[in-house]
Tab-separated table of C-alpha atoms in Angstrom:
chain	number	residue	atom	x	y	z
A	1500	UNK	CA	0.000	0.000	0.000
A	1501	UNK	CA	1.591	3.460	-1.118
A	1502	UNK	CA	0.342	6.026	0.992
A	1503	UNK	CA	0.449	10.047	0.648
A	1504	UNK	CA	0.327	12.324	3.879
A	1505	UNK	CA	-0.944	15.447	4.368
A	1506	UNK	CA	-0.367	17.889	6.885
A	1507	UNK	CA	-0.381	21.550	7.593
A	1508	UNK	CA	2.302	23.583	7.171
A	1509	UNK	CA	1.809	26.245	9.932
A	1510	UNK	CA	4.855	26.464	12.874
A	1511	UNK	CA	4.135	23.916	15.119
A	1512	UNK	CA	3.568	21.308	12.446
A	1513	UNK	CA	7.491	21.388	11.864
A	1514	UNK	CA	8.440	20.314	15.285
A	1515	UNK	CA	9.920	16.832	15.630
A	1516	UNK	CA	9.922	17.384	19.237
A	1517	UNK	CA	7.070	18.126	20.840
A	1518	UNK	CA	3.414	19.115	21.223
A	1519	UNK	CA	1.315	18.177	17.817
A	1520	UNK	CA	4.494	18.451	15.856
A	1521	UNK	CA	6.066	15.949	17.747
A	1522	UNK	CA	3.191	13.989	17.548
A	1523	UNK	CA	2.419	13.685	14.055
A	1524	UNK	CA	6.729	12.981	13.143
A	1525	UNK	CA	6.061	9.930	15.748
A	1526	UNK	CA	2.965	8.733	13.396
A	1527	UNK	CA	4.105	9.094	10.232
A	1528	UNK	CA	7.127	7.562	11.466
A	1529	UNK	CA	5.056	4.852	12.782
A	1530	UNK	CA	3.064	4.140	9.874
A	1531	UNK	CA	5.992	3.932	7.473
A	1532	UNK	CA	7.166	0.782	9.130
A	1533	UNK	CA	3.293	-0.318	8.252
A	1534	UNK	CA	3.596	1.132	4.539
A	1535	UNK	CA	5.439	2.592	1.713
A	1536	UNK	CA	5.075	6.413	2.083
A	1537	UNK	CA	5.502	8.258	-0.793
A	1538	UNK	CA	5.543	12.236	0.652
A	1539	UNK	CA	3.985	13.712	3.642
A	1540	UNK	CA	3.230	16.788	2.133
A	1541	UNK	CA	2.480	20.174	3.873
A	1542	UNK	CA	0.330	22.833	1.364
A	1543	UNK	CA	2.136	26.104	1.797
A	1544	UNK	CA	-0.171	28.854	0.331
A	1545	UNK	CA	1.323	32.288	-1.120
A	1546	UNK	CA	2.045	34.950	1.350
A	1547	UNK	CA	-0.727	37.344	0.062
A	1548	UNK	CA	-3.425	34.424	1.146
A	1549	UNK	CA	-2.031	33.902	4.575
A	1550	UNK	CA	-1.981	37.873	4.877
A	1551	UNK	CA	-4.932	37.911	3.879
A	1552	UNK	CA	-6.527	35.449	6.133
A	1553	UNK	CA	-4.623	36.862	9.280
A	1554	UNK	CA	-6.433	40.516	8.213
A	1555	UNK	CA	-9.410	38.605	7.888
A	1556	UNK	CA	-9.536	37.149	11.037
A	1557	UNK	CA	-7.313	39.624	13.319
A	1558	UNK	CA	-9.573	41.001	16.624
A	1559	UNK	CA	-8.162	43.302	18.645
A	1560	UNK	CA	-8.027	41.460	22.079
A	1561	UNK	CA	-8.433	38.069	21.277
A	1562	UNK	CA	-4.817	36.208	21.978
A	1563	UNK	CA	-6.249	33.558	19.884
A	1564	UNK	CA	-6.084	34.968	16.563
A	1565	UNK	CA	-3.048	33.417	15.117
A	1566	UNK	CA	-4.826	30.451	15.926
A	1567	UNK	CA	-7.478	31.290	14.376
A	1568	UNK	CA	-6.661	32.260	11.064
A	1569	UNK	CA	-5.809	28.953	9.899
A	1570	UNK	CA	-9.540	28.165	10.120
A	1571	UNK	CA	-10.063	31.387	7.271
A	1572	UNK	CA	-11.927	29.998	4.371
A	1573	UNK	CA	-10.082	31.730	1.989
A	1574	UNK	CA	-6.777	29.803	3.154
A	1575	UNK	CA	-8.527	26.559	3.465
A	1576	UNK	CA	-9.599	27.017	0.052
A	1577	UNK	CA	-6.050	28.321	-0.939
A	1578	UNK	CA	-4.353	25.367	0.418
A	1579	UNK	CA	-6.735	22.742	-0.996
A	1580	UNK	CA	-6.229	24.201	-4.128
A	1581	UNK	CA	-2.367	23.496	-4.109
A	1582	UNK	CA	-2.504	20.468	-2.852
A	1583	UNK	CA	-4.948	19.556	-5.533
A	1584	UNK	CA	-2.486	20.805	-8.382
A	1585	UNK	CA	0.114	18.732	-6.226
A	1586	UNK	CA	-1.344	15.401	-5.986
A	1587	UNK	CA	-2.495	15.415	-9.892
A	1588	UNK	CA	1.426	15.472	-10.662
A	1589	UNK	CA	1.714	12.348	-8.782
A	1590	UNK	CA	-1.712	10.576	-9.568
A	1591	UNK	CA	-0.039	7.414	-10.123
A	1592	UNK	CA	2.037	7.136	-7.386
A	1593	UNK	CA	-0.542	6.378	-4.302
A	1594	UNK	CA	-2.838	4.217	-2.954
A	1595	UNK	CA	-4.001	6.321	-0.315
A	1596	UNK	CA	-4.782	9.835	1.059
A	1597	UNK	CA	-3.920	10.422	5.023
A	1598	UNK	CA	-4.293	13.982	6.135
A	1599	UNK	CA	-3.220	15.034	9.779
A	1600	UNK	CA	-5.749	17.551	11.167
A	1601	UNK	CA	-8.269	19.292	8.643
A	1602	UNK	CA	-7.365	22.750	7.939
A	1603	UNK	CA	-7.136	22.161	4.119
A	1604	UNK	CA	-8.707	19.502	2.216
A	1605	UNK	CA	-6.612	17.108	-0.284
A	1606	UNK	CA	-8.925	18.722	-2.925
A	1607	UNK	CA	-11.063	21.224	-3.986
A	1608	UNK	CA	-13.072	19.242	-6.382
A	1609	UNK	CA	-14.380	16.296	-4.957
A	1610	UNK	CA	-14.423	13.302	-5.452
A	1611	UNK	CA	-10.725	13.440	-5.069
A	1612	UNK	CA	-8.448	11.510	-6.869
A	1613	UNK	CA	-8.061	8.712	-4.267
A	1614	UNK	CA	-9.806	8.005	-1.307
A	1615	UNK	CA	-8.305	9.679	1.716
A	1616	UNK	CA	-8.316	9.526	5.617
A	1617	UNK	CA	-8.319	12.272	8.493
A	1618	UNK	CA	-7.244	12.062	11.718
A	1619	UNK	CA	-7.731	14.644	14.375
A	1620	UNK	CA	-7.239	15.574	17.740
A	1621	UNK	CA	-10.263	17.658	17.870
A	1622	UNK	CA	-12.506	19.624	16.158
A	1623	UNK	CA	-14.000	22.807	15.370
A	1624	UNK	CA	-17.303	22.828	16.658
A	1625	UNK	CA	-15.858	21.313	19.963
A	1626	UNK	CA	-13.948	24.266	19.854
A	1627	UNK	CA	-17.420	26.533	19.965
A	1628	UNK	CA	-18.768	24.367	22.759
A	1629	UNK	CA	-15.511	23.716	25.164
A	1630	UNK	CA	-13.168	26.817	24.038
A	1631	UNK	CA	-14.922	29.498	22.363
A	1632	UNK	CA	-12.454	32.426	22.630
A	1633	UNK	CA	-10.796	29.701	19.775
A	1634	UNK	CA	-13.422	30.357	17.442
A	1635	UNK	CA	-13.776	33.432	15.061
A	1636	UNK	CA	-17.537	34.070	14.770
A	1637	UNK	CA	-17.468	35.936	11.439
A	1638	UNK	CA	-15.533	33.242	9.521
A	1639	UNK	CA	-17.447	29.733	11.380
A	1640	UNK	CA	-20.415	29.429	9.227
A	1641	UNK	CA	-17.884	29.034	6.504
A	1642	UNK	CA	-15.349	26.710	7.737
A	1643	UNK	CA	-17.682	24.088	9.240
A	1644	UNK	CA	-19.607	24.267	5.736
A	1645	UNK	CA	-16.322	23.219	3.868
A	1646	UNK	CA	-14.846	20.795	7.004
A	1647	UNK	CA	-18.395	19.277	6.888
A	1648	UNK	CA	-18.190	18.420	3.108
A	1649	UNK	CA	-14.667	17.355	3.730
A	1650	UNK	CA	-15.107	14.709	6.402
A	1651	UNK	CA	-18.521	13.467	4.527
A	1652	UNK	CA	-16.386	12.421	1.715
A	1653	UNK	CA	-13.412	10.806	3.732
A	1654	UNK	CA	-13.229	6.607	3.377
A	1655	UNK	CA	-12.643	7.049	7.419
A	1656	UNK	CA	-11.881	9.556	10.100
A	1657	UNK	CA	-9.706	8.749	12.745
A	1658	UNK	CA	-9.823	10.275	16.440
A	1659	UNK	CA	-7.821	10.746	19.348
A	1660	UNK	CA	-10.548	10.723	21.754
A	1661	UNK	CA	-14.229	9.073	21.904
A	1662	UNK	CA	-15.837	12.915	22.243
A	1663	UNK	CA	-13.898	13.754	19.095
A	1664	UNK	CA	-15.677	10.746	16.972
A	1665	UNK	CA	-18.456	11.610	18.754
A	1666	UNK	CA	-17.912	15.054	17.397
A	1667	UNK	CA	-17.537	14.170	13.910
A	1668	UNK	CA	-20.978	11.663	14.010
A	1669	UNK	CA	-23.106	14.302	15.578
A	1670	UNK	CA	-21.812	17.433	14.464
A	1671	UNK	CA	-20.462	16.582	11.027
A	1672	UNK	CA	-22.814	14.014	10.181
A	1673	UNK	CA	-20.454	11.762	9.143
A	1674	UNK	CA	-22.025	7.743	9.449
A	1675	UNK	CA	-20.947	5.735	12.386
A	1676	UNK	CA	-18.963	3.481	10.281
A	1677	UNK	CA	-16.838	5.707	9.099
A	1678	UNK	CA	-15.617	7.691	12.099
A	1679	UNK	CA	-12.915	5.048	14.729
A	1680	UNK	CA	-11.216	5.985	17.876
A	1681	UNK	CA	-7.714	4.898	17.476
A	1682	UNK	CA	-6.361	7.282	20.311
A	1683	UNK	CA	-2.641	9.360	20.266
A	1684	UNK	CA	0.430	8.093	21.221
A	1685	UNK	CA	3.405	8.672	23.133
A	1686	UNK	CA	6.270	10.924	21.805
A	1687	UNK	CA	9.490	8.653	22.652
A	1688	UNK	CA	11.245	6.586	20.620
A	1689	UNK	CA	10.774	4.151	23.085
A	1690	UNK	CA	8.804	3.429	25.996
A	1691	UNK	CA	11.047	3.014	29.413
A	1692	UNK	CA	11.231	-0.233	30.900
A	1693	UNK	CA	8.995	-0.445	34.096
A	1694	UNK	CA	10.966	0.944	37.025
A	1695	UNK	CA	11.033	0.533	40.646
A	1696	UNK	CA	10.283	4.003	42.686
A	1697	UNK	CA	9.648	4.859	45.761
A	1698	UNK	CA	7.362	8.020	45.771
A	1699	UNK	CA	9.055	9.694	48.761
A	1700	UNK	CA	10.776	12.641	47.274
A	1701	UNK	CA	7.512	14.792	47.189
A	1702	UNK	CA	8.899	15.725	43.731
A	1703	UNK	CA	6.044	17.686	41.318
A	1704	UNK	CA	7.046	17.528	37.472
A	1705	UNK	CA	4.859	20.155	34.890
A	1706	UNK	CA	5.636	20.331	31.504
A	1707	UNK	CA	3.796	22.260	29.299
A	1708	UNK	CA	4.185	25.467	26.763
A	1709	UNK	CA	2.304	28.225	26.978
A	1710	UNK	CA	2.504	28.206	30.964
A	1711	UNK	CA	-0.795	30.598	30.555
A	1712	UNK	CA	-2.741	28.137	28.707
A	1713	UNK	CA	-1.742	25.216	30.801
A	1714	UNK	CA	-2.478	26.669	34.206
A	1715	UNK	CA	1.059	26.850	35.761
A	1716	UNK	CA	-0.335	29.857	37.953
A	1717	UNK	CA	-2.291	27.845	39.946
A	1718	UNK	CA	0.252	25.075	40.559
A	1719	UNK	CA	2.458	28.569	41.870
A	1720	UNK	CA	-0.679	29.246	44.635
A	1721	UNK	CA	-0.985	26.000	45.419
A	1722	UNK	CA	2.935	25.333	46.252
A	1723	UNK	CA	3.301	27.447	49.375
A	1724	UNK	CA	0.520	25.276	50.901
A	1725	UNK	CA	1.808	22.095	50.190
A	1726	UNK	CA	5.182	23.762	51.381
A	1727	UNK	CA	3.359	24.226	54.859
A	1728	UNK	CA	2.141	20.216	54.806
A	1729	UNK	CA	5.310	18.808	53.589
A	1730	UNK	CA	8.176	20.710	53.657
A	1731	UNK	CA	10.578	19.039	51.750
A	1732	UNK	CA	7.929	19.759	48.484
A	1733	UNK	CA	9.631	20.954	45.225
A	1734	UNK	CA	8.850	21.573	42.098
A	1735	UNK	CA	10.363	21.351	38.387
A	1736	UNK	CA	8.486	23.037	35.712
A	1737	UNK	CA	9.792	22.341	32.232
A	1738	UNK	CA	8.790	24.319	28.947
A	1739	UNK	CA	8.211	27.585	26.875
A	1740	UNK	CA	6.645	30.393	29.214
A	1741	UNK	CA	5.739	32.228	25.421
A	1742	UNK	CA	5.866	35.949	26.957
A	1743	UNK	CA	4.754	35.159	30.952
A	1744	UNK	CA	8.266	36.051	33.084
A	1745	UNK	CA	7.277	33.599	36.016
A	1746	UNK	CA	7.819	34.948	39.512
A	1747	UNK	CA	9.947	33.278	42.185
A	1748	UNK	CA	8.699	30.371	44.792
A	1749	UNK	CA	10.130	28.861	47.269
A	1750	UNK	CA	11.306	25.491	46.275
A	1751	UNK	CA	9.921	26.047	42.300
A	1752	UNK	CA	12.631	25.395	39.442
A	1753	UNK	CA	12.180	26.825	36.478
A	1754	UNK	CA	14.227	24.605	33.201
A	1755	UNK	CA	12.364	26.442	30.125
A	1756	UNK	CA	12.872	24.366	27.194
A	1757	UNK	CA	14.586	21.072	27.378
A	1758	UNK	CA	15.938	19.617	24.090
A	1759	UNK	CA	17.958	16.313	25.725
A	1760	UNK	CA	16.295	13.339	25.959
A	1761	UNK	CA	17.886	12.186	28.292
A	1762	UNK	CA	17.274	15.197	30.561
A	1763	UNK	CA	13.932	14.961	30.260
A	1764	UNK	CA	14.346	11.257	30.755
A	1765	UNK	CA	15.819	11.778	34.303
A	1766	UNK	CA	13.470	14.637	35.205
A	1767	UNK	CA	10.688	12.106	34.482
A	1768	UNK	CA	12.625	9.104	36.940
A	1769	UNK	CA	13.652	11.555	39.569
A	1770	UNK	CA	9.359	13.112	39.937
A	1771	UNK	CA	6.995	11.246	42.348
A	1772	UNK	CA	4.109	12.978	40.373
A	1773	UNK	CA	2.966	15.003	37.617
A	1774	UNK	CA	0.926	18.033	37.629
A	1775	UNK	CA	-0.629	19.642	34.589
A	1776	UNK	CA	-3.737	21.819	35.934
A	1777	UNK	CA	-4.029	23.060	32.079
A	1778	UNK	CA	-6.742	25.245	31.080
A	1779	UNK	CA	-7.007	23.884	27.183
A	1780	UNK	CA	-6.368	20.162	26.239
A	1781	UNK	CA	-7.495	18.729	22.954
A	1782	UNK	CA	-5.586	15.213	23.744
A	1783	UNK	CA	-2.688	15.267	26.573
A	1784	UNK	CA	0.335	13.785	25.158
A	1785	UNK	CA	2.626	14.736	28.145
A	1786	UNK	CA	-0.302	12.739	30.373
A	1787	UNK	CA	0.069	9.754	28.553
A	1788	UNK	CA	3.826	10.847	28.539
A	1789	UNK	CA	3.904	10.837	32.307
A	1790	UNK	CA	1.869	7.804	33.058
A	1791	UNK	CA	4.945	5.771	30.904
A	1792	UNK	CA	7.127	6.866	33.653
A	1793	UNK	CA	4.754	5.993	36.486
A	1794	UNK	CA	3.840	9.367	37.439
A	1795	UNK	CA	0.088	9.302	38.904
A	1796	UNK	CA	-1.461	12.546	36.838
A	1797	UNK	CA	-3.486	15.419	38.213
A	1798	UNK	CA	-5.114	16.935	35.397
A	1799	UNK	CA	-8.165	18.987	34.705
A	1800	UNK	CA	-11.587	18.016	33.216
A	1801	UNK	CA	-11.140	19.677	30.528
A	1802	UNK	CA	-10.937	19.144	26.580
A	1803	UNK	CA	-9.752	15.097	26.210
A	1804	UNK	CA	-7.600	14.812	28.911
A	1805	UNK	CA	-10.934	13.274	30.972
A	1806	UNK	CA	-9.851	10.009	28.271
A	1807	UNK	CA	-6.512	10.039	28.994
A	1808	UNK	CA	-6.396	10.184	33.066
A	1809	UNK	CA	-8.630	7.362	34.453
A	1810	UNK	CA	-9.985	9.121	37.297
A	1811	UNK	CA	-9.133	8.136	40.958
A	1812	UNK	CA	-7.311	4.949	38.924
A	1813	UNK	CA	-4.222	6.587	36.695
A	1814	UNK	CA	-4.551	10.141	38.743
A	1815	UNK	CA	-6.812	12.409	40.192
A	1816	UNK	CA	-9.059	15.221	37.931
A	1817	UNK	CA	-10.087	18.273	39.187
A	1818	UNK	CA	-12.042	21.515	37.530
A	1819	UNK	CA	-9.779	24.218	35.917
A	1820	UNK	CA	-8.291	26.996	38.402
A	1821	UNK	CA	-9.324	24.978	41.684
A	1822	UNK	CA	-6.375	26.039	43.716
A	1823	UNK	CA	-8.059	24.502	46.732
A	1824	UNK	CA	-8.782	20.854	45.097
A	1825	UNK	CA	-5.366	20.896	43.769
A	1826	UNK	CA	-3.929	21.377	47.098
A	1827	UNK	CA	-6.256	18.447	48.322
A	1828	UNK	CA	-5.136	16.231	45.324
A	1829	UNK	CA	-1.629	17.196	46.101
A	1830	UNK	CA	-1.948	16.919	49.691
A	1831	UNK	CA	-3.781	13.289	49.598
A	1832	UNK	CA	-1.505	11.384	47.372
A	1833	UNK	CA	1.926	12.997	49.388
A	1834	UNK	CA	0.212	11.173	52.549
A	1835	UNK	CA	-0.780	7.887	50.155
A	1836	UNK	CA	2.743	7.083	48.595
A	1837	UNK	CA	1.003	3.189	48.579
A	1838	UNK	CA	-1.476	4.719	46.117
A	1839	UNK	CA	0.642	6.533	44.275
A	1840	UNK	CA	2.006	3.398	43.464
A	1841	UNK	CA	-1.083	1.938	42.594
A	1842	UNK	CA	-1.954	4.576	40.506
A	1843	UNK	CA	1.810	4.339	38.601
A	1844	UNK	CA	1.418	0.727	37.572
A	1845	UNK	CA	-2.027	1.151	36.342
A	1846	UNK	CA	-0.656	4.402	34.519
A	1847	UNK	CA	2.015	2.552	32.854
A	1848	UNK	CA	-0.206	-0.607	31.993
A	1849	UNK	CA	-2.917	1.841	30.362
A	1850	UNK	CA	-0.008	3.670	28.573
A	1851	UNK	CA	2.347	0.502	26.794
A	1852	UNK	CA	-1.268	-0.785	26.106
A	1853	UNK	CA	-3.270	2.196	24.288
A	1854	UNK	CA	-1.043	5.220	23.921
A	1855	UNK	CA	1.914	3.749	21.813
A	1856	UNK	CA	1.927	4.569	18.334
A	1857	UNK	CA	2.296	1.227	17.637
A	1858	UNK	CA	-1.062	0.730	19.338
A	1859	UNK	CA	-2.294	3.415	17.487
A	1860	UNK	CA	-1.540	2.382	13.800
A	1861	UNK	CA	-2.529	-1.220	14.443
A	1862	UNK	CA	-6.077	-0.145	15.253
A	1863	UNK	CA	-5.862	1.911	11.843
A	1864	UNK	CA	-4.159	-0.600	9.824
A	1865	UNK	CA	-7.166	-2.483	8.431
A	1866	UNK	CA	-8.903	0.155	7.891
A	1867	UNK	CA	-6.310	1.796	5.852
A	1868	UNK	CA	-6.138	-1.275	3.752
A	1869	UNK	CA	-9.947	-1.551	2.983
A	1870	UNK	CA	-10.249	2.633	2.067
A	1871	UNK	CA	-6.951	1.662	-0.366
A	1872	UNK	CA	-8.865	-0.854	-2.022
A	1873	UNK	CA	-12.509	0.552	-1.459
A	1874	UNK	CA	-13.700	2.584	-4.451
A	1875	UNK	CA	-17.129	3.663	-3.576
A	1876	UNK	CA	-16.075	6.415	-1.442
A	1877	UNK	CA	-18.641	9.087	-2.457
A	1878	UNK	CA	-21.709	9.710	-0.803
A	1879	UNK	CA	-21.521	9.972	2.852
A	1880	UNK	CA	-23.272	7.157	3.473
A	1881	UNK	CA	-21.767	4.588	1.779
A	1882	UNK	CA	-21.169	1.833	4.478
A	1883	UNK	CA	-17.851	0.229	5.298
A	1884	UNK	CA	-17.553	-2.741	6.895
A	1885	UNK	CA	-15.853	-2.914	10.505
């Protein structure tokens, strides 16, 4: 099976690192072994469109703008028409269509020229329910009209999470059949061994950029409080403030960006537990991240990470900004080091079992094989067999 990826072409779609750049180098990486990929592909549209869509989309005191934009019609439209013209050229030469996340679409003339898959962390019109200050009223109509059409005419769309299939059935319209939960995966080259630890150290990992978005101000209030309960508390905080100078606490170390692996690989042995009190989560790599290291997870019941953190199993949830159920999270596993243990090895089992990439692409594997060799791809409700 000769396969063609798509993917954006914005910033953080570069990355081979982290966040959903790091992420989608692990899958295509991944589903190379699985397949003979021809390209992955990233549409990059002429300056005056991208200008033109940041114009068209720019609000003065929405933060969220840049992200945004890439949901502009006009660019959508732009991009789709590129990677149209760019596919023709190599008509021959693939199977398959897989696109990572659906800001363009692999045509803009459908049917396209081979069937094609989507996979995506989240969507659009959970974006207007769950994190609205995303969402650019003047330009929505628009762009759920043309992502509609667009995952209507896909063999099969792939999600991250069960509220993101969910999503695409209910929202999107797109049949039952055709929309699978294959989940995210891990961004390591390889999952550590299962260790021995003792959860003593009182040791809190975060990592996260964007300490804004991910809520590292109230991990900060919450610190001199669990300073007062247990005073040997500390706390390492890894990752891109973007723009927020973070003030000084008591026991709090700040590393900014780490690029070794094999720091972050002993920041991750030397934590007892990992706190991420974010305040926007479409999936929650670094959860899943975390668990494959043992770490129970507090997280927040927000966006998918609900799916990734098995409550009161894998970690402990709590509601976004809750300094005061943080603290009791916090507070109660310091004083339960037996289940923090617990909540390790059921962390790591969930993790080497669902959020591999491995995992991932075996769940997708057949069904990439039948939308290679399935042909009647379009009306939406053509049925595929499971």
């Amino acid at each position: 099976m000769r396969i063609m990826g798509l993917s954006s072409s914005e910033t953080e779609y570069t990355t081979q690192t982290t966040g959903v750049g790091g992420a989608m180098h692990y899958f295509f990486k991944e589903l190379g072994k699985r397949a003979e990929l021809v390209e992955l592909y990233q549409p990059r549209p002429h300056l005056l469109s991208r200008a033109y869509s940041l114009l068209s989309t720019y609000q003065i005191g929405n933060k969220e703008w840049k992200r945004a934009y890439k949901r502009h019609g006009a660019l959508f439209r732009a991009k789709s028409r590129i990677c149209r013209k760019h596919l023709e050229q190599r008509a021959v030469s693939f199977d398959l269509i897989f696109q990572w996340q659906f800001f363009f679409s692999p045509t803009d003339q459908y049917p396209s020229i081979a069937p094609y898959c989507l996979y995506n962390d989240w969507t659009t019109k959970l974006n207007e329910r769950e994190y609205p200050h995303w969402v650019i009223p003047k330009i929505r109509k628009e762009i759920n009209e043309l992502q509609t059409k667009m995952l209507q005419q896909a063999a099969y769309v792939f999600a991250f999470t069960d509220k993101v299939r969910m999503s695409y059935i209910h929202d999107y319209g797109v049949h039952p059949d055709r929309a699978v939960t294959v989940w995210g995966g891990i961004n390591m080259d390889t999952v550590p061994e299962r260790i021995h630890k003792a959860y003593g150290s009182h040791h809190i990992l975060f990592v996260g950029n964007n300490y804004s978005a991910k809520g590292l101000d109230t991990l900060l209030q919450a610190m001199p409080i669990i300073k007062e309960r247990f005073p040997g508390a500390k706390a390492t905080i890894v990752g891109n403030p973007v723009g927020h100078p973070m003030p000084p606490v008591p026991s709090v170390v700040y590393k900014g960006i780490v690029q070794s692996k094999d720091q972050m690989d002993a920041l991750y042995r030397q934590a007892d537990l990992f706190v991420l009190p974010t305040r926007s989560e479409t999936f929650g790599h670094v959860f899943a991240e975390a668990m494959a290291y043992q770490l129970p997870c507090i997280g927040t019941l927000t966006g998918g990470v609900p799916e990734v953190i098995d409550d009161g199993r894998t970690g402990l949830l709590l509601q976004r900004d809750d300094v005061s159920q943080l603290v009791q999270h916090i507070t109660h596993l310091f004083e339960h080091p037996d289940r923090m243990q617990r909540m390790g090895d059921k962390g790591y089992d969930k993790a080497i079992s669902k959020f591999t990439w491995e995992k991932v692409v075996d769940r997708m594997e057949p069904y990439l094989y039948e939308a290679a060799s399935y042909k009647a791809r379009n009306t939406p409700d053509a049925k595929i067999s499971s």
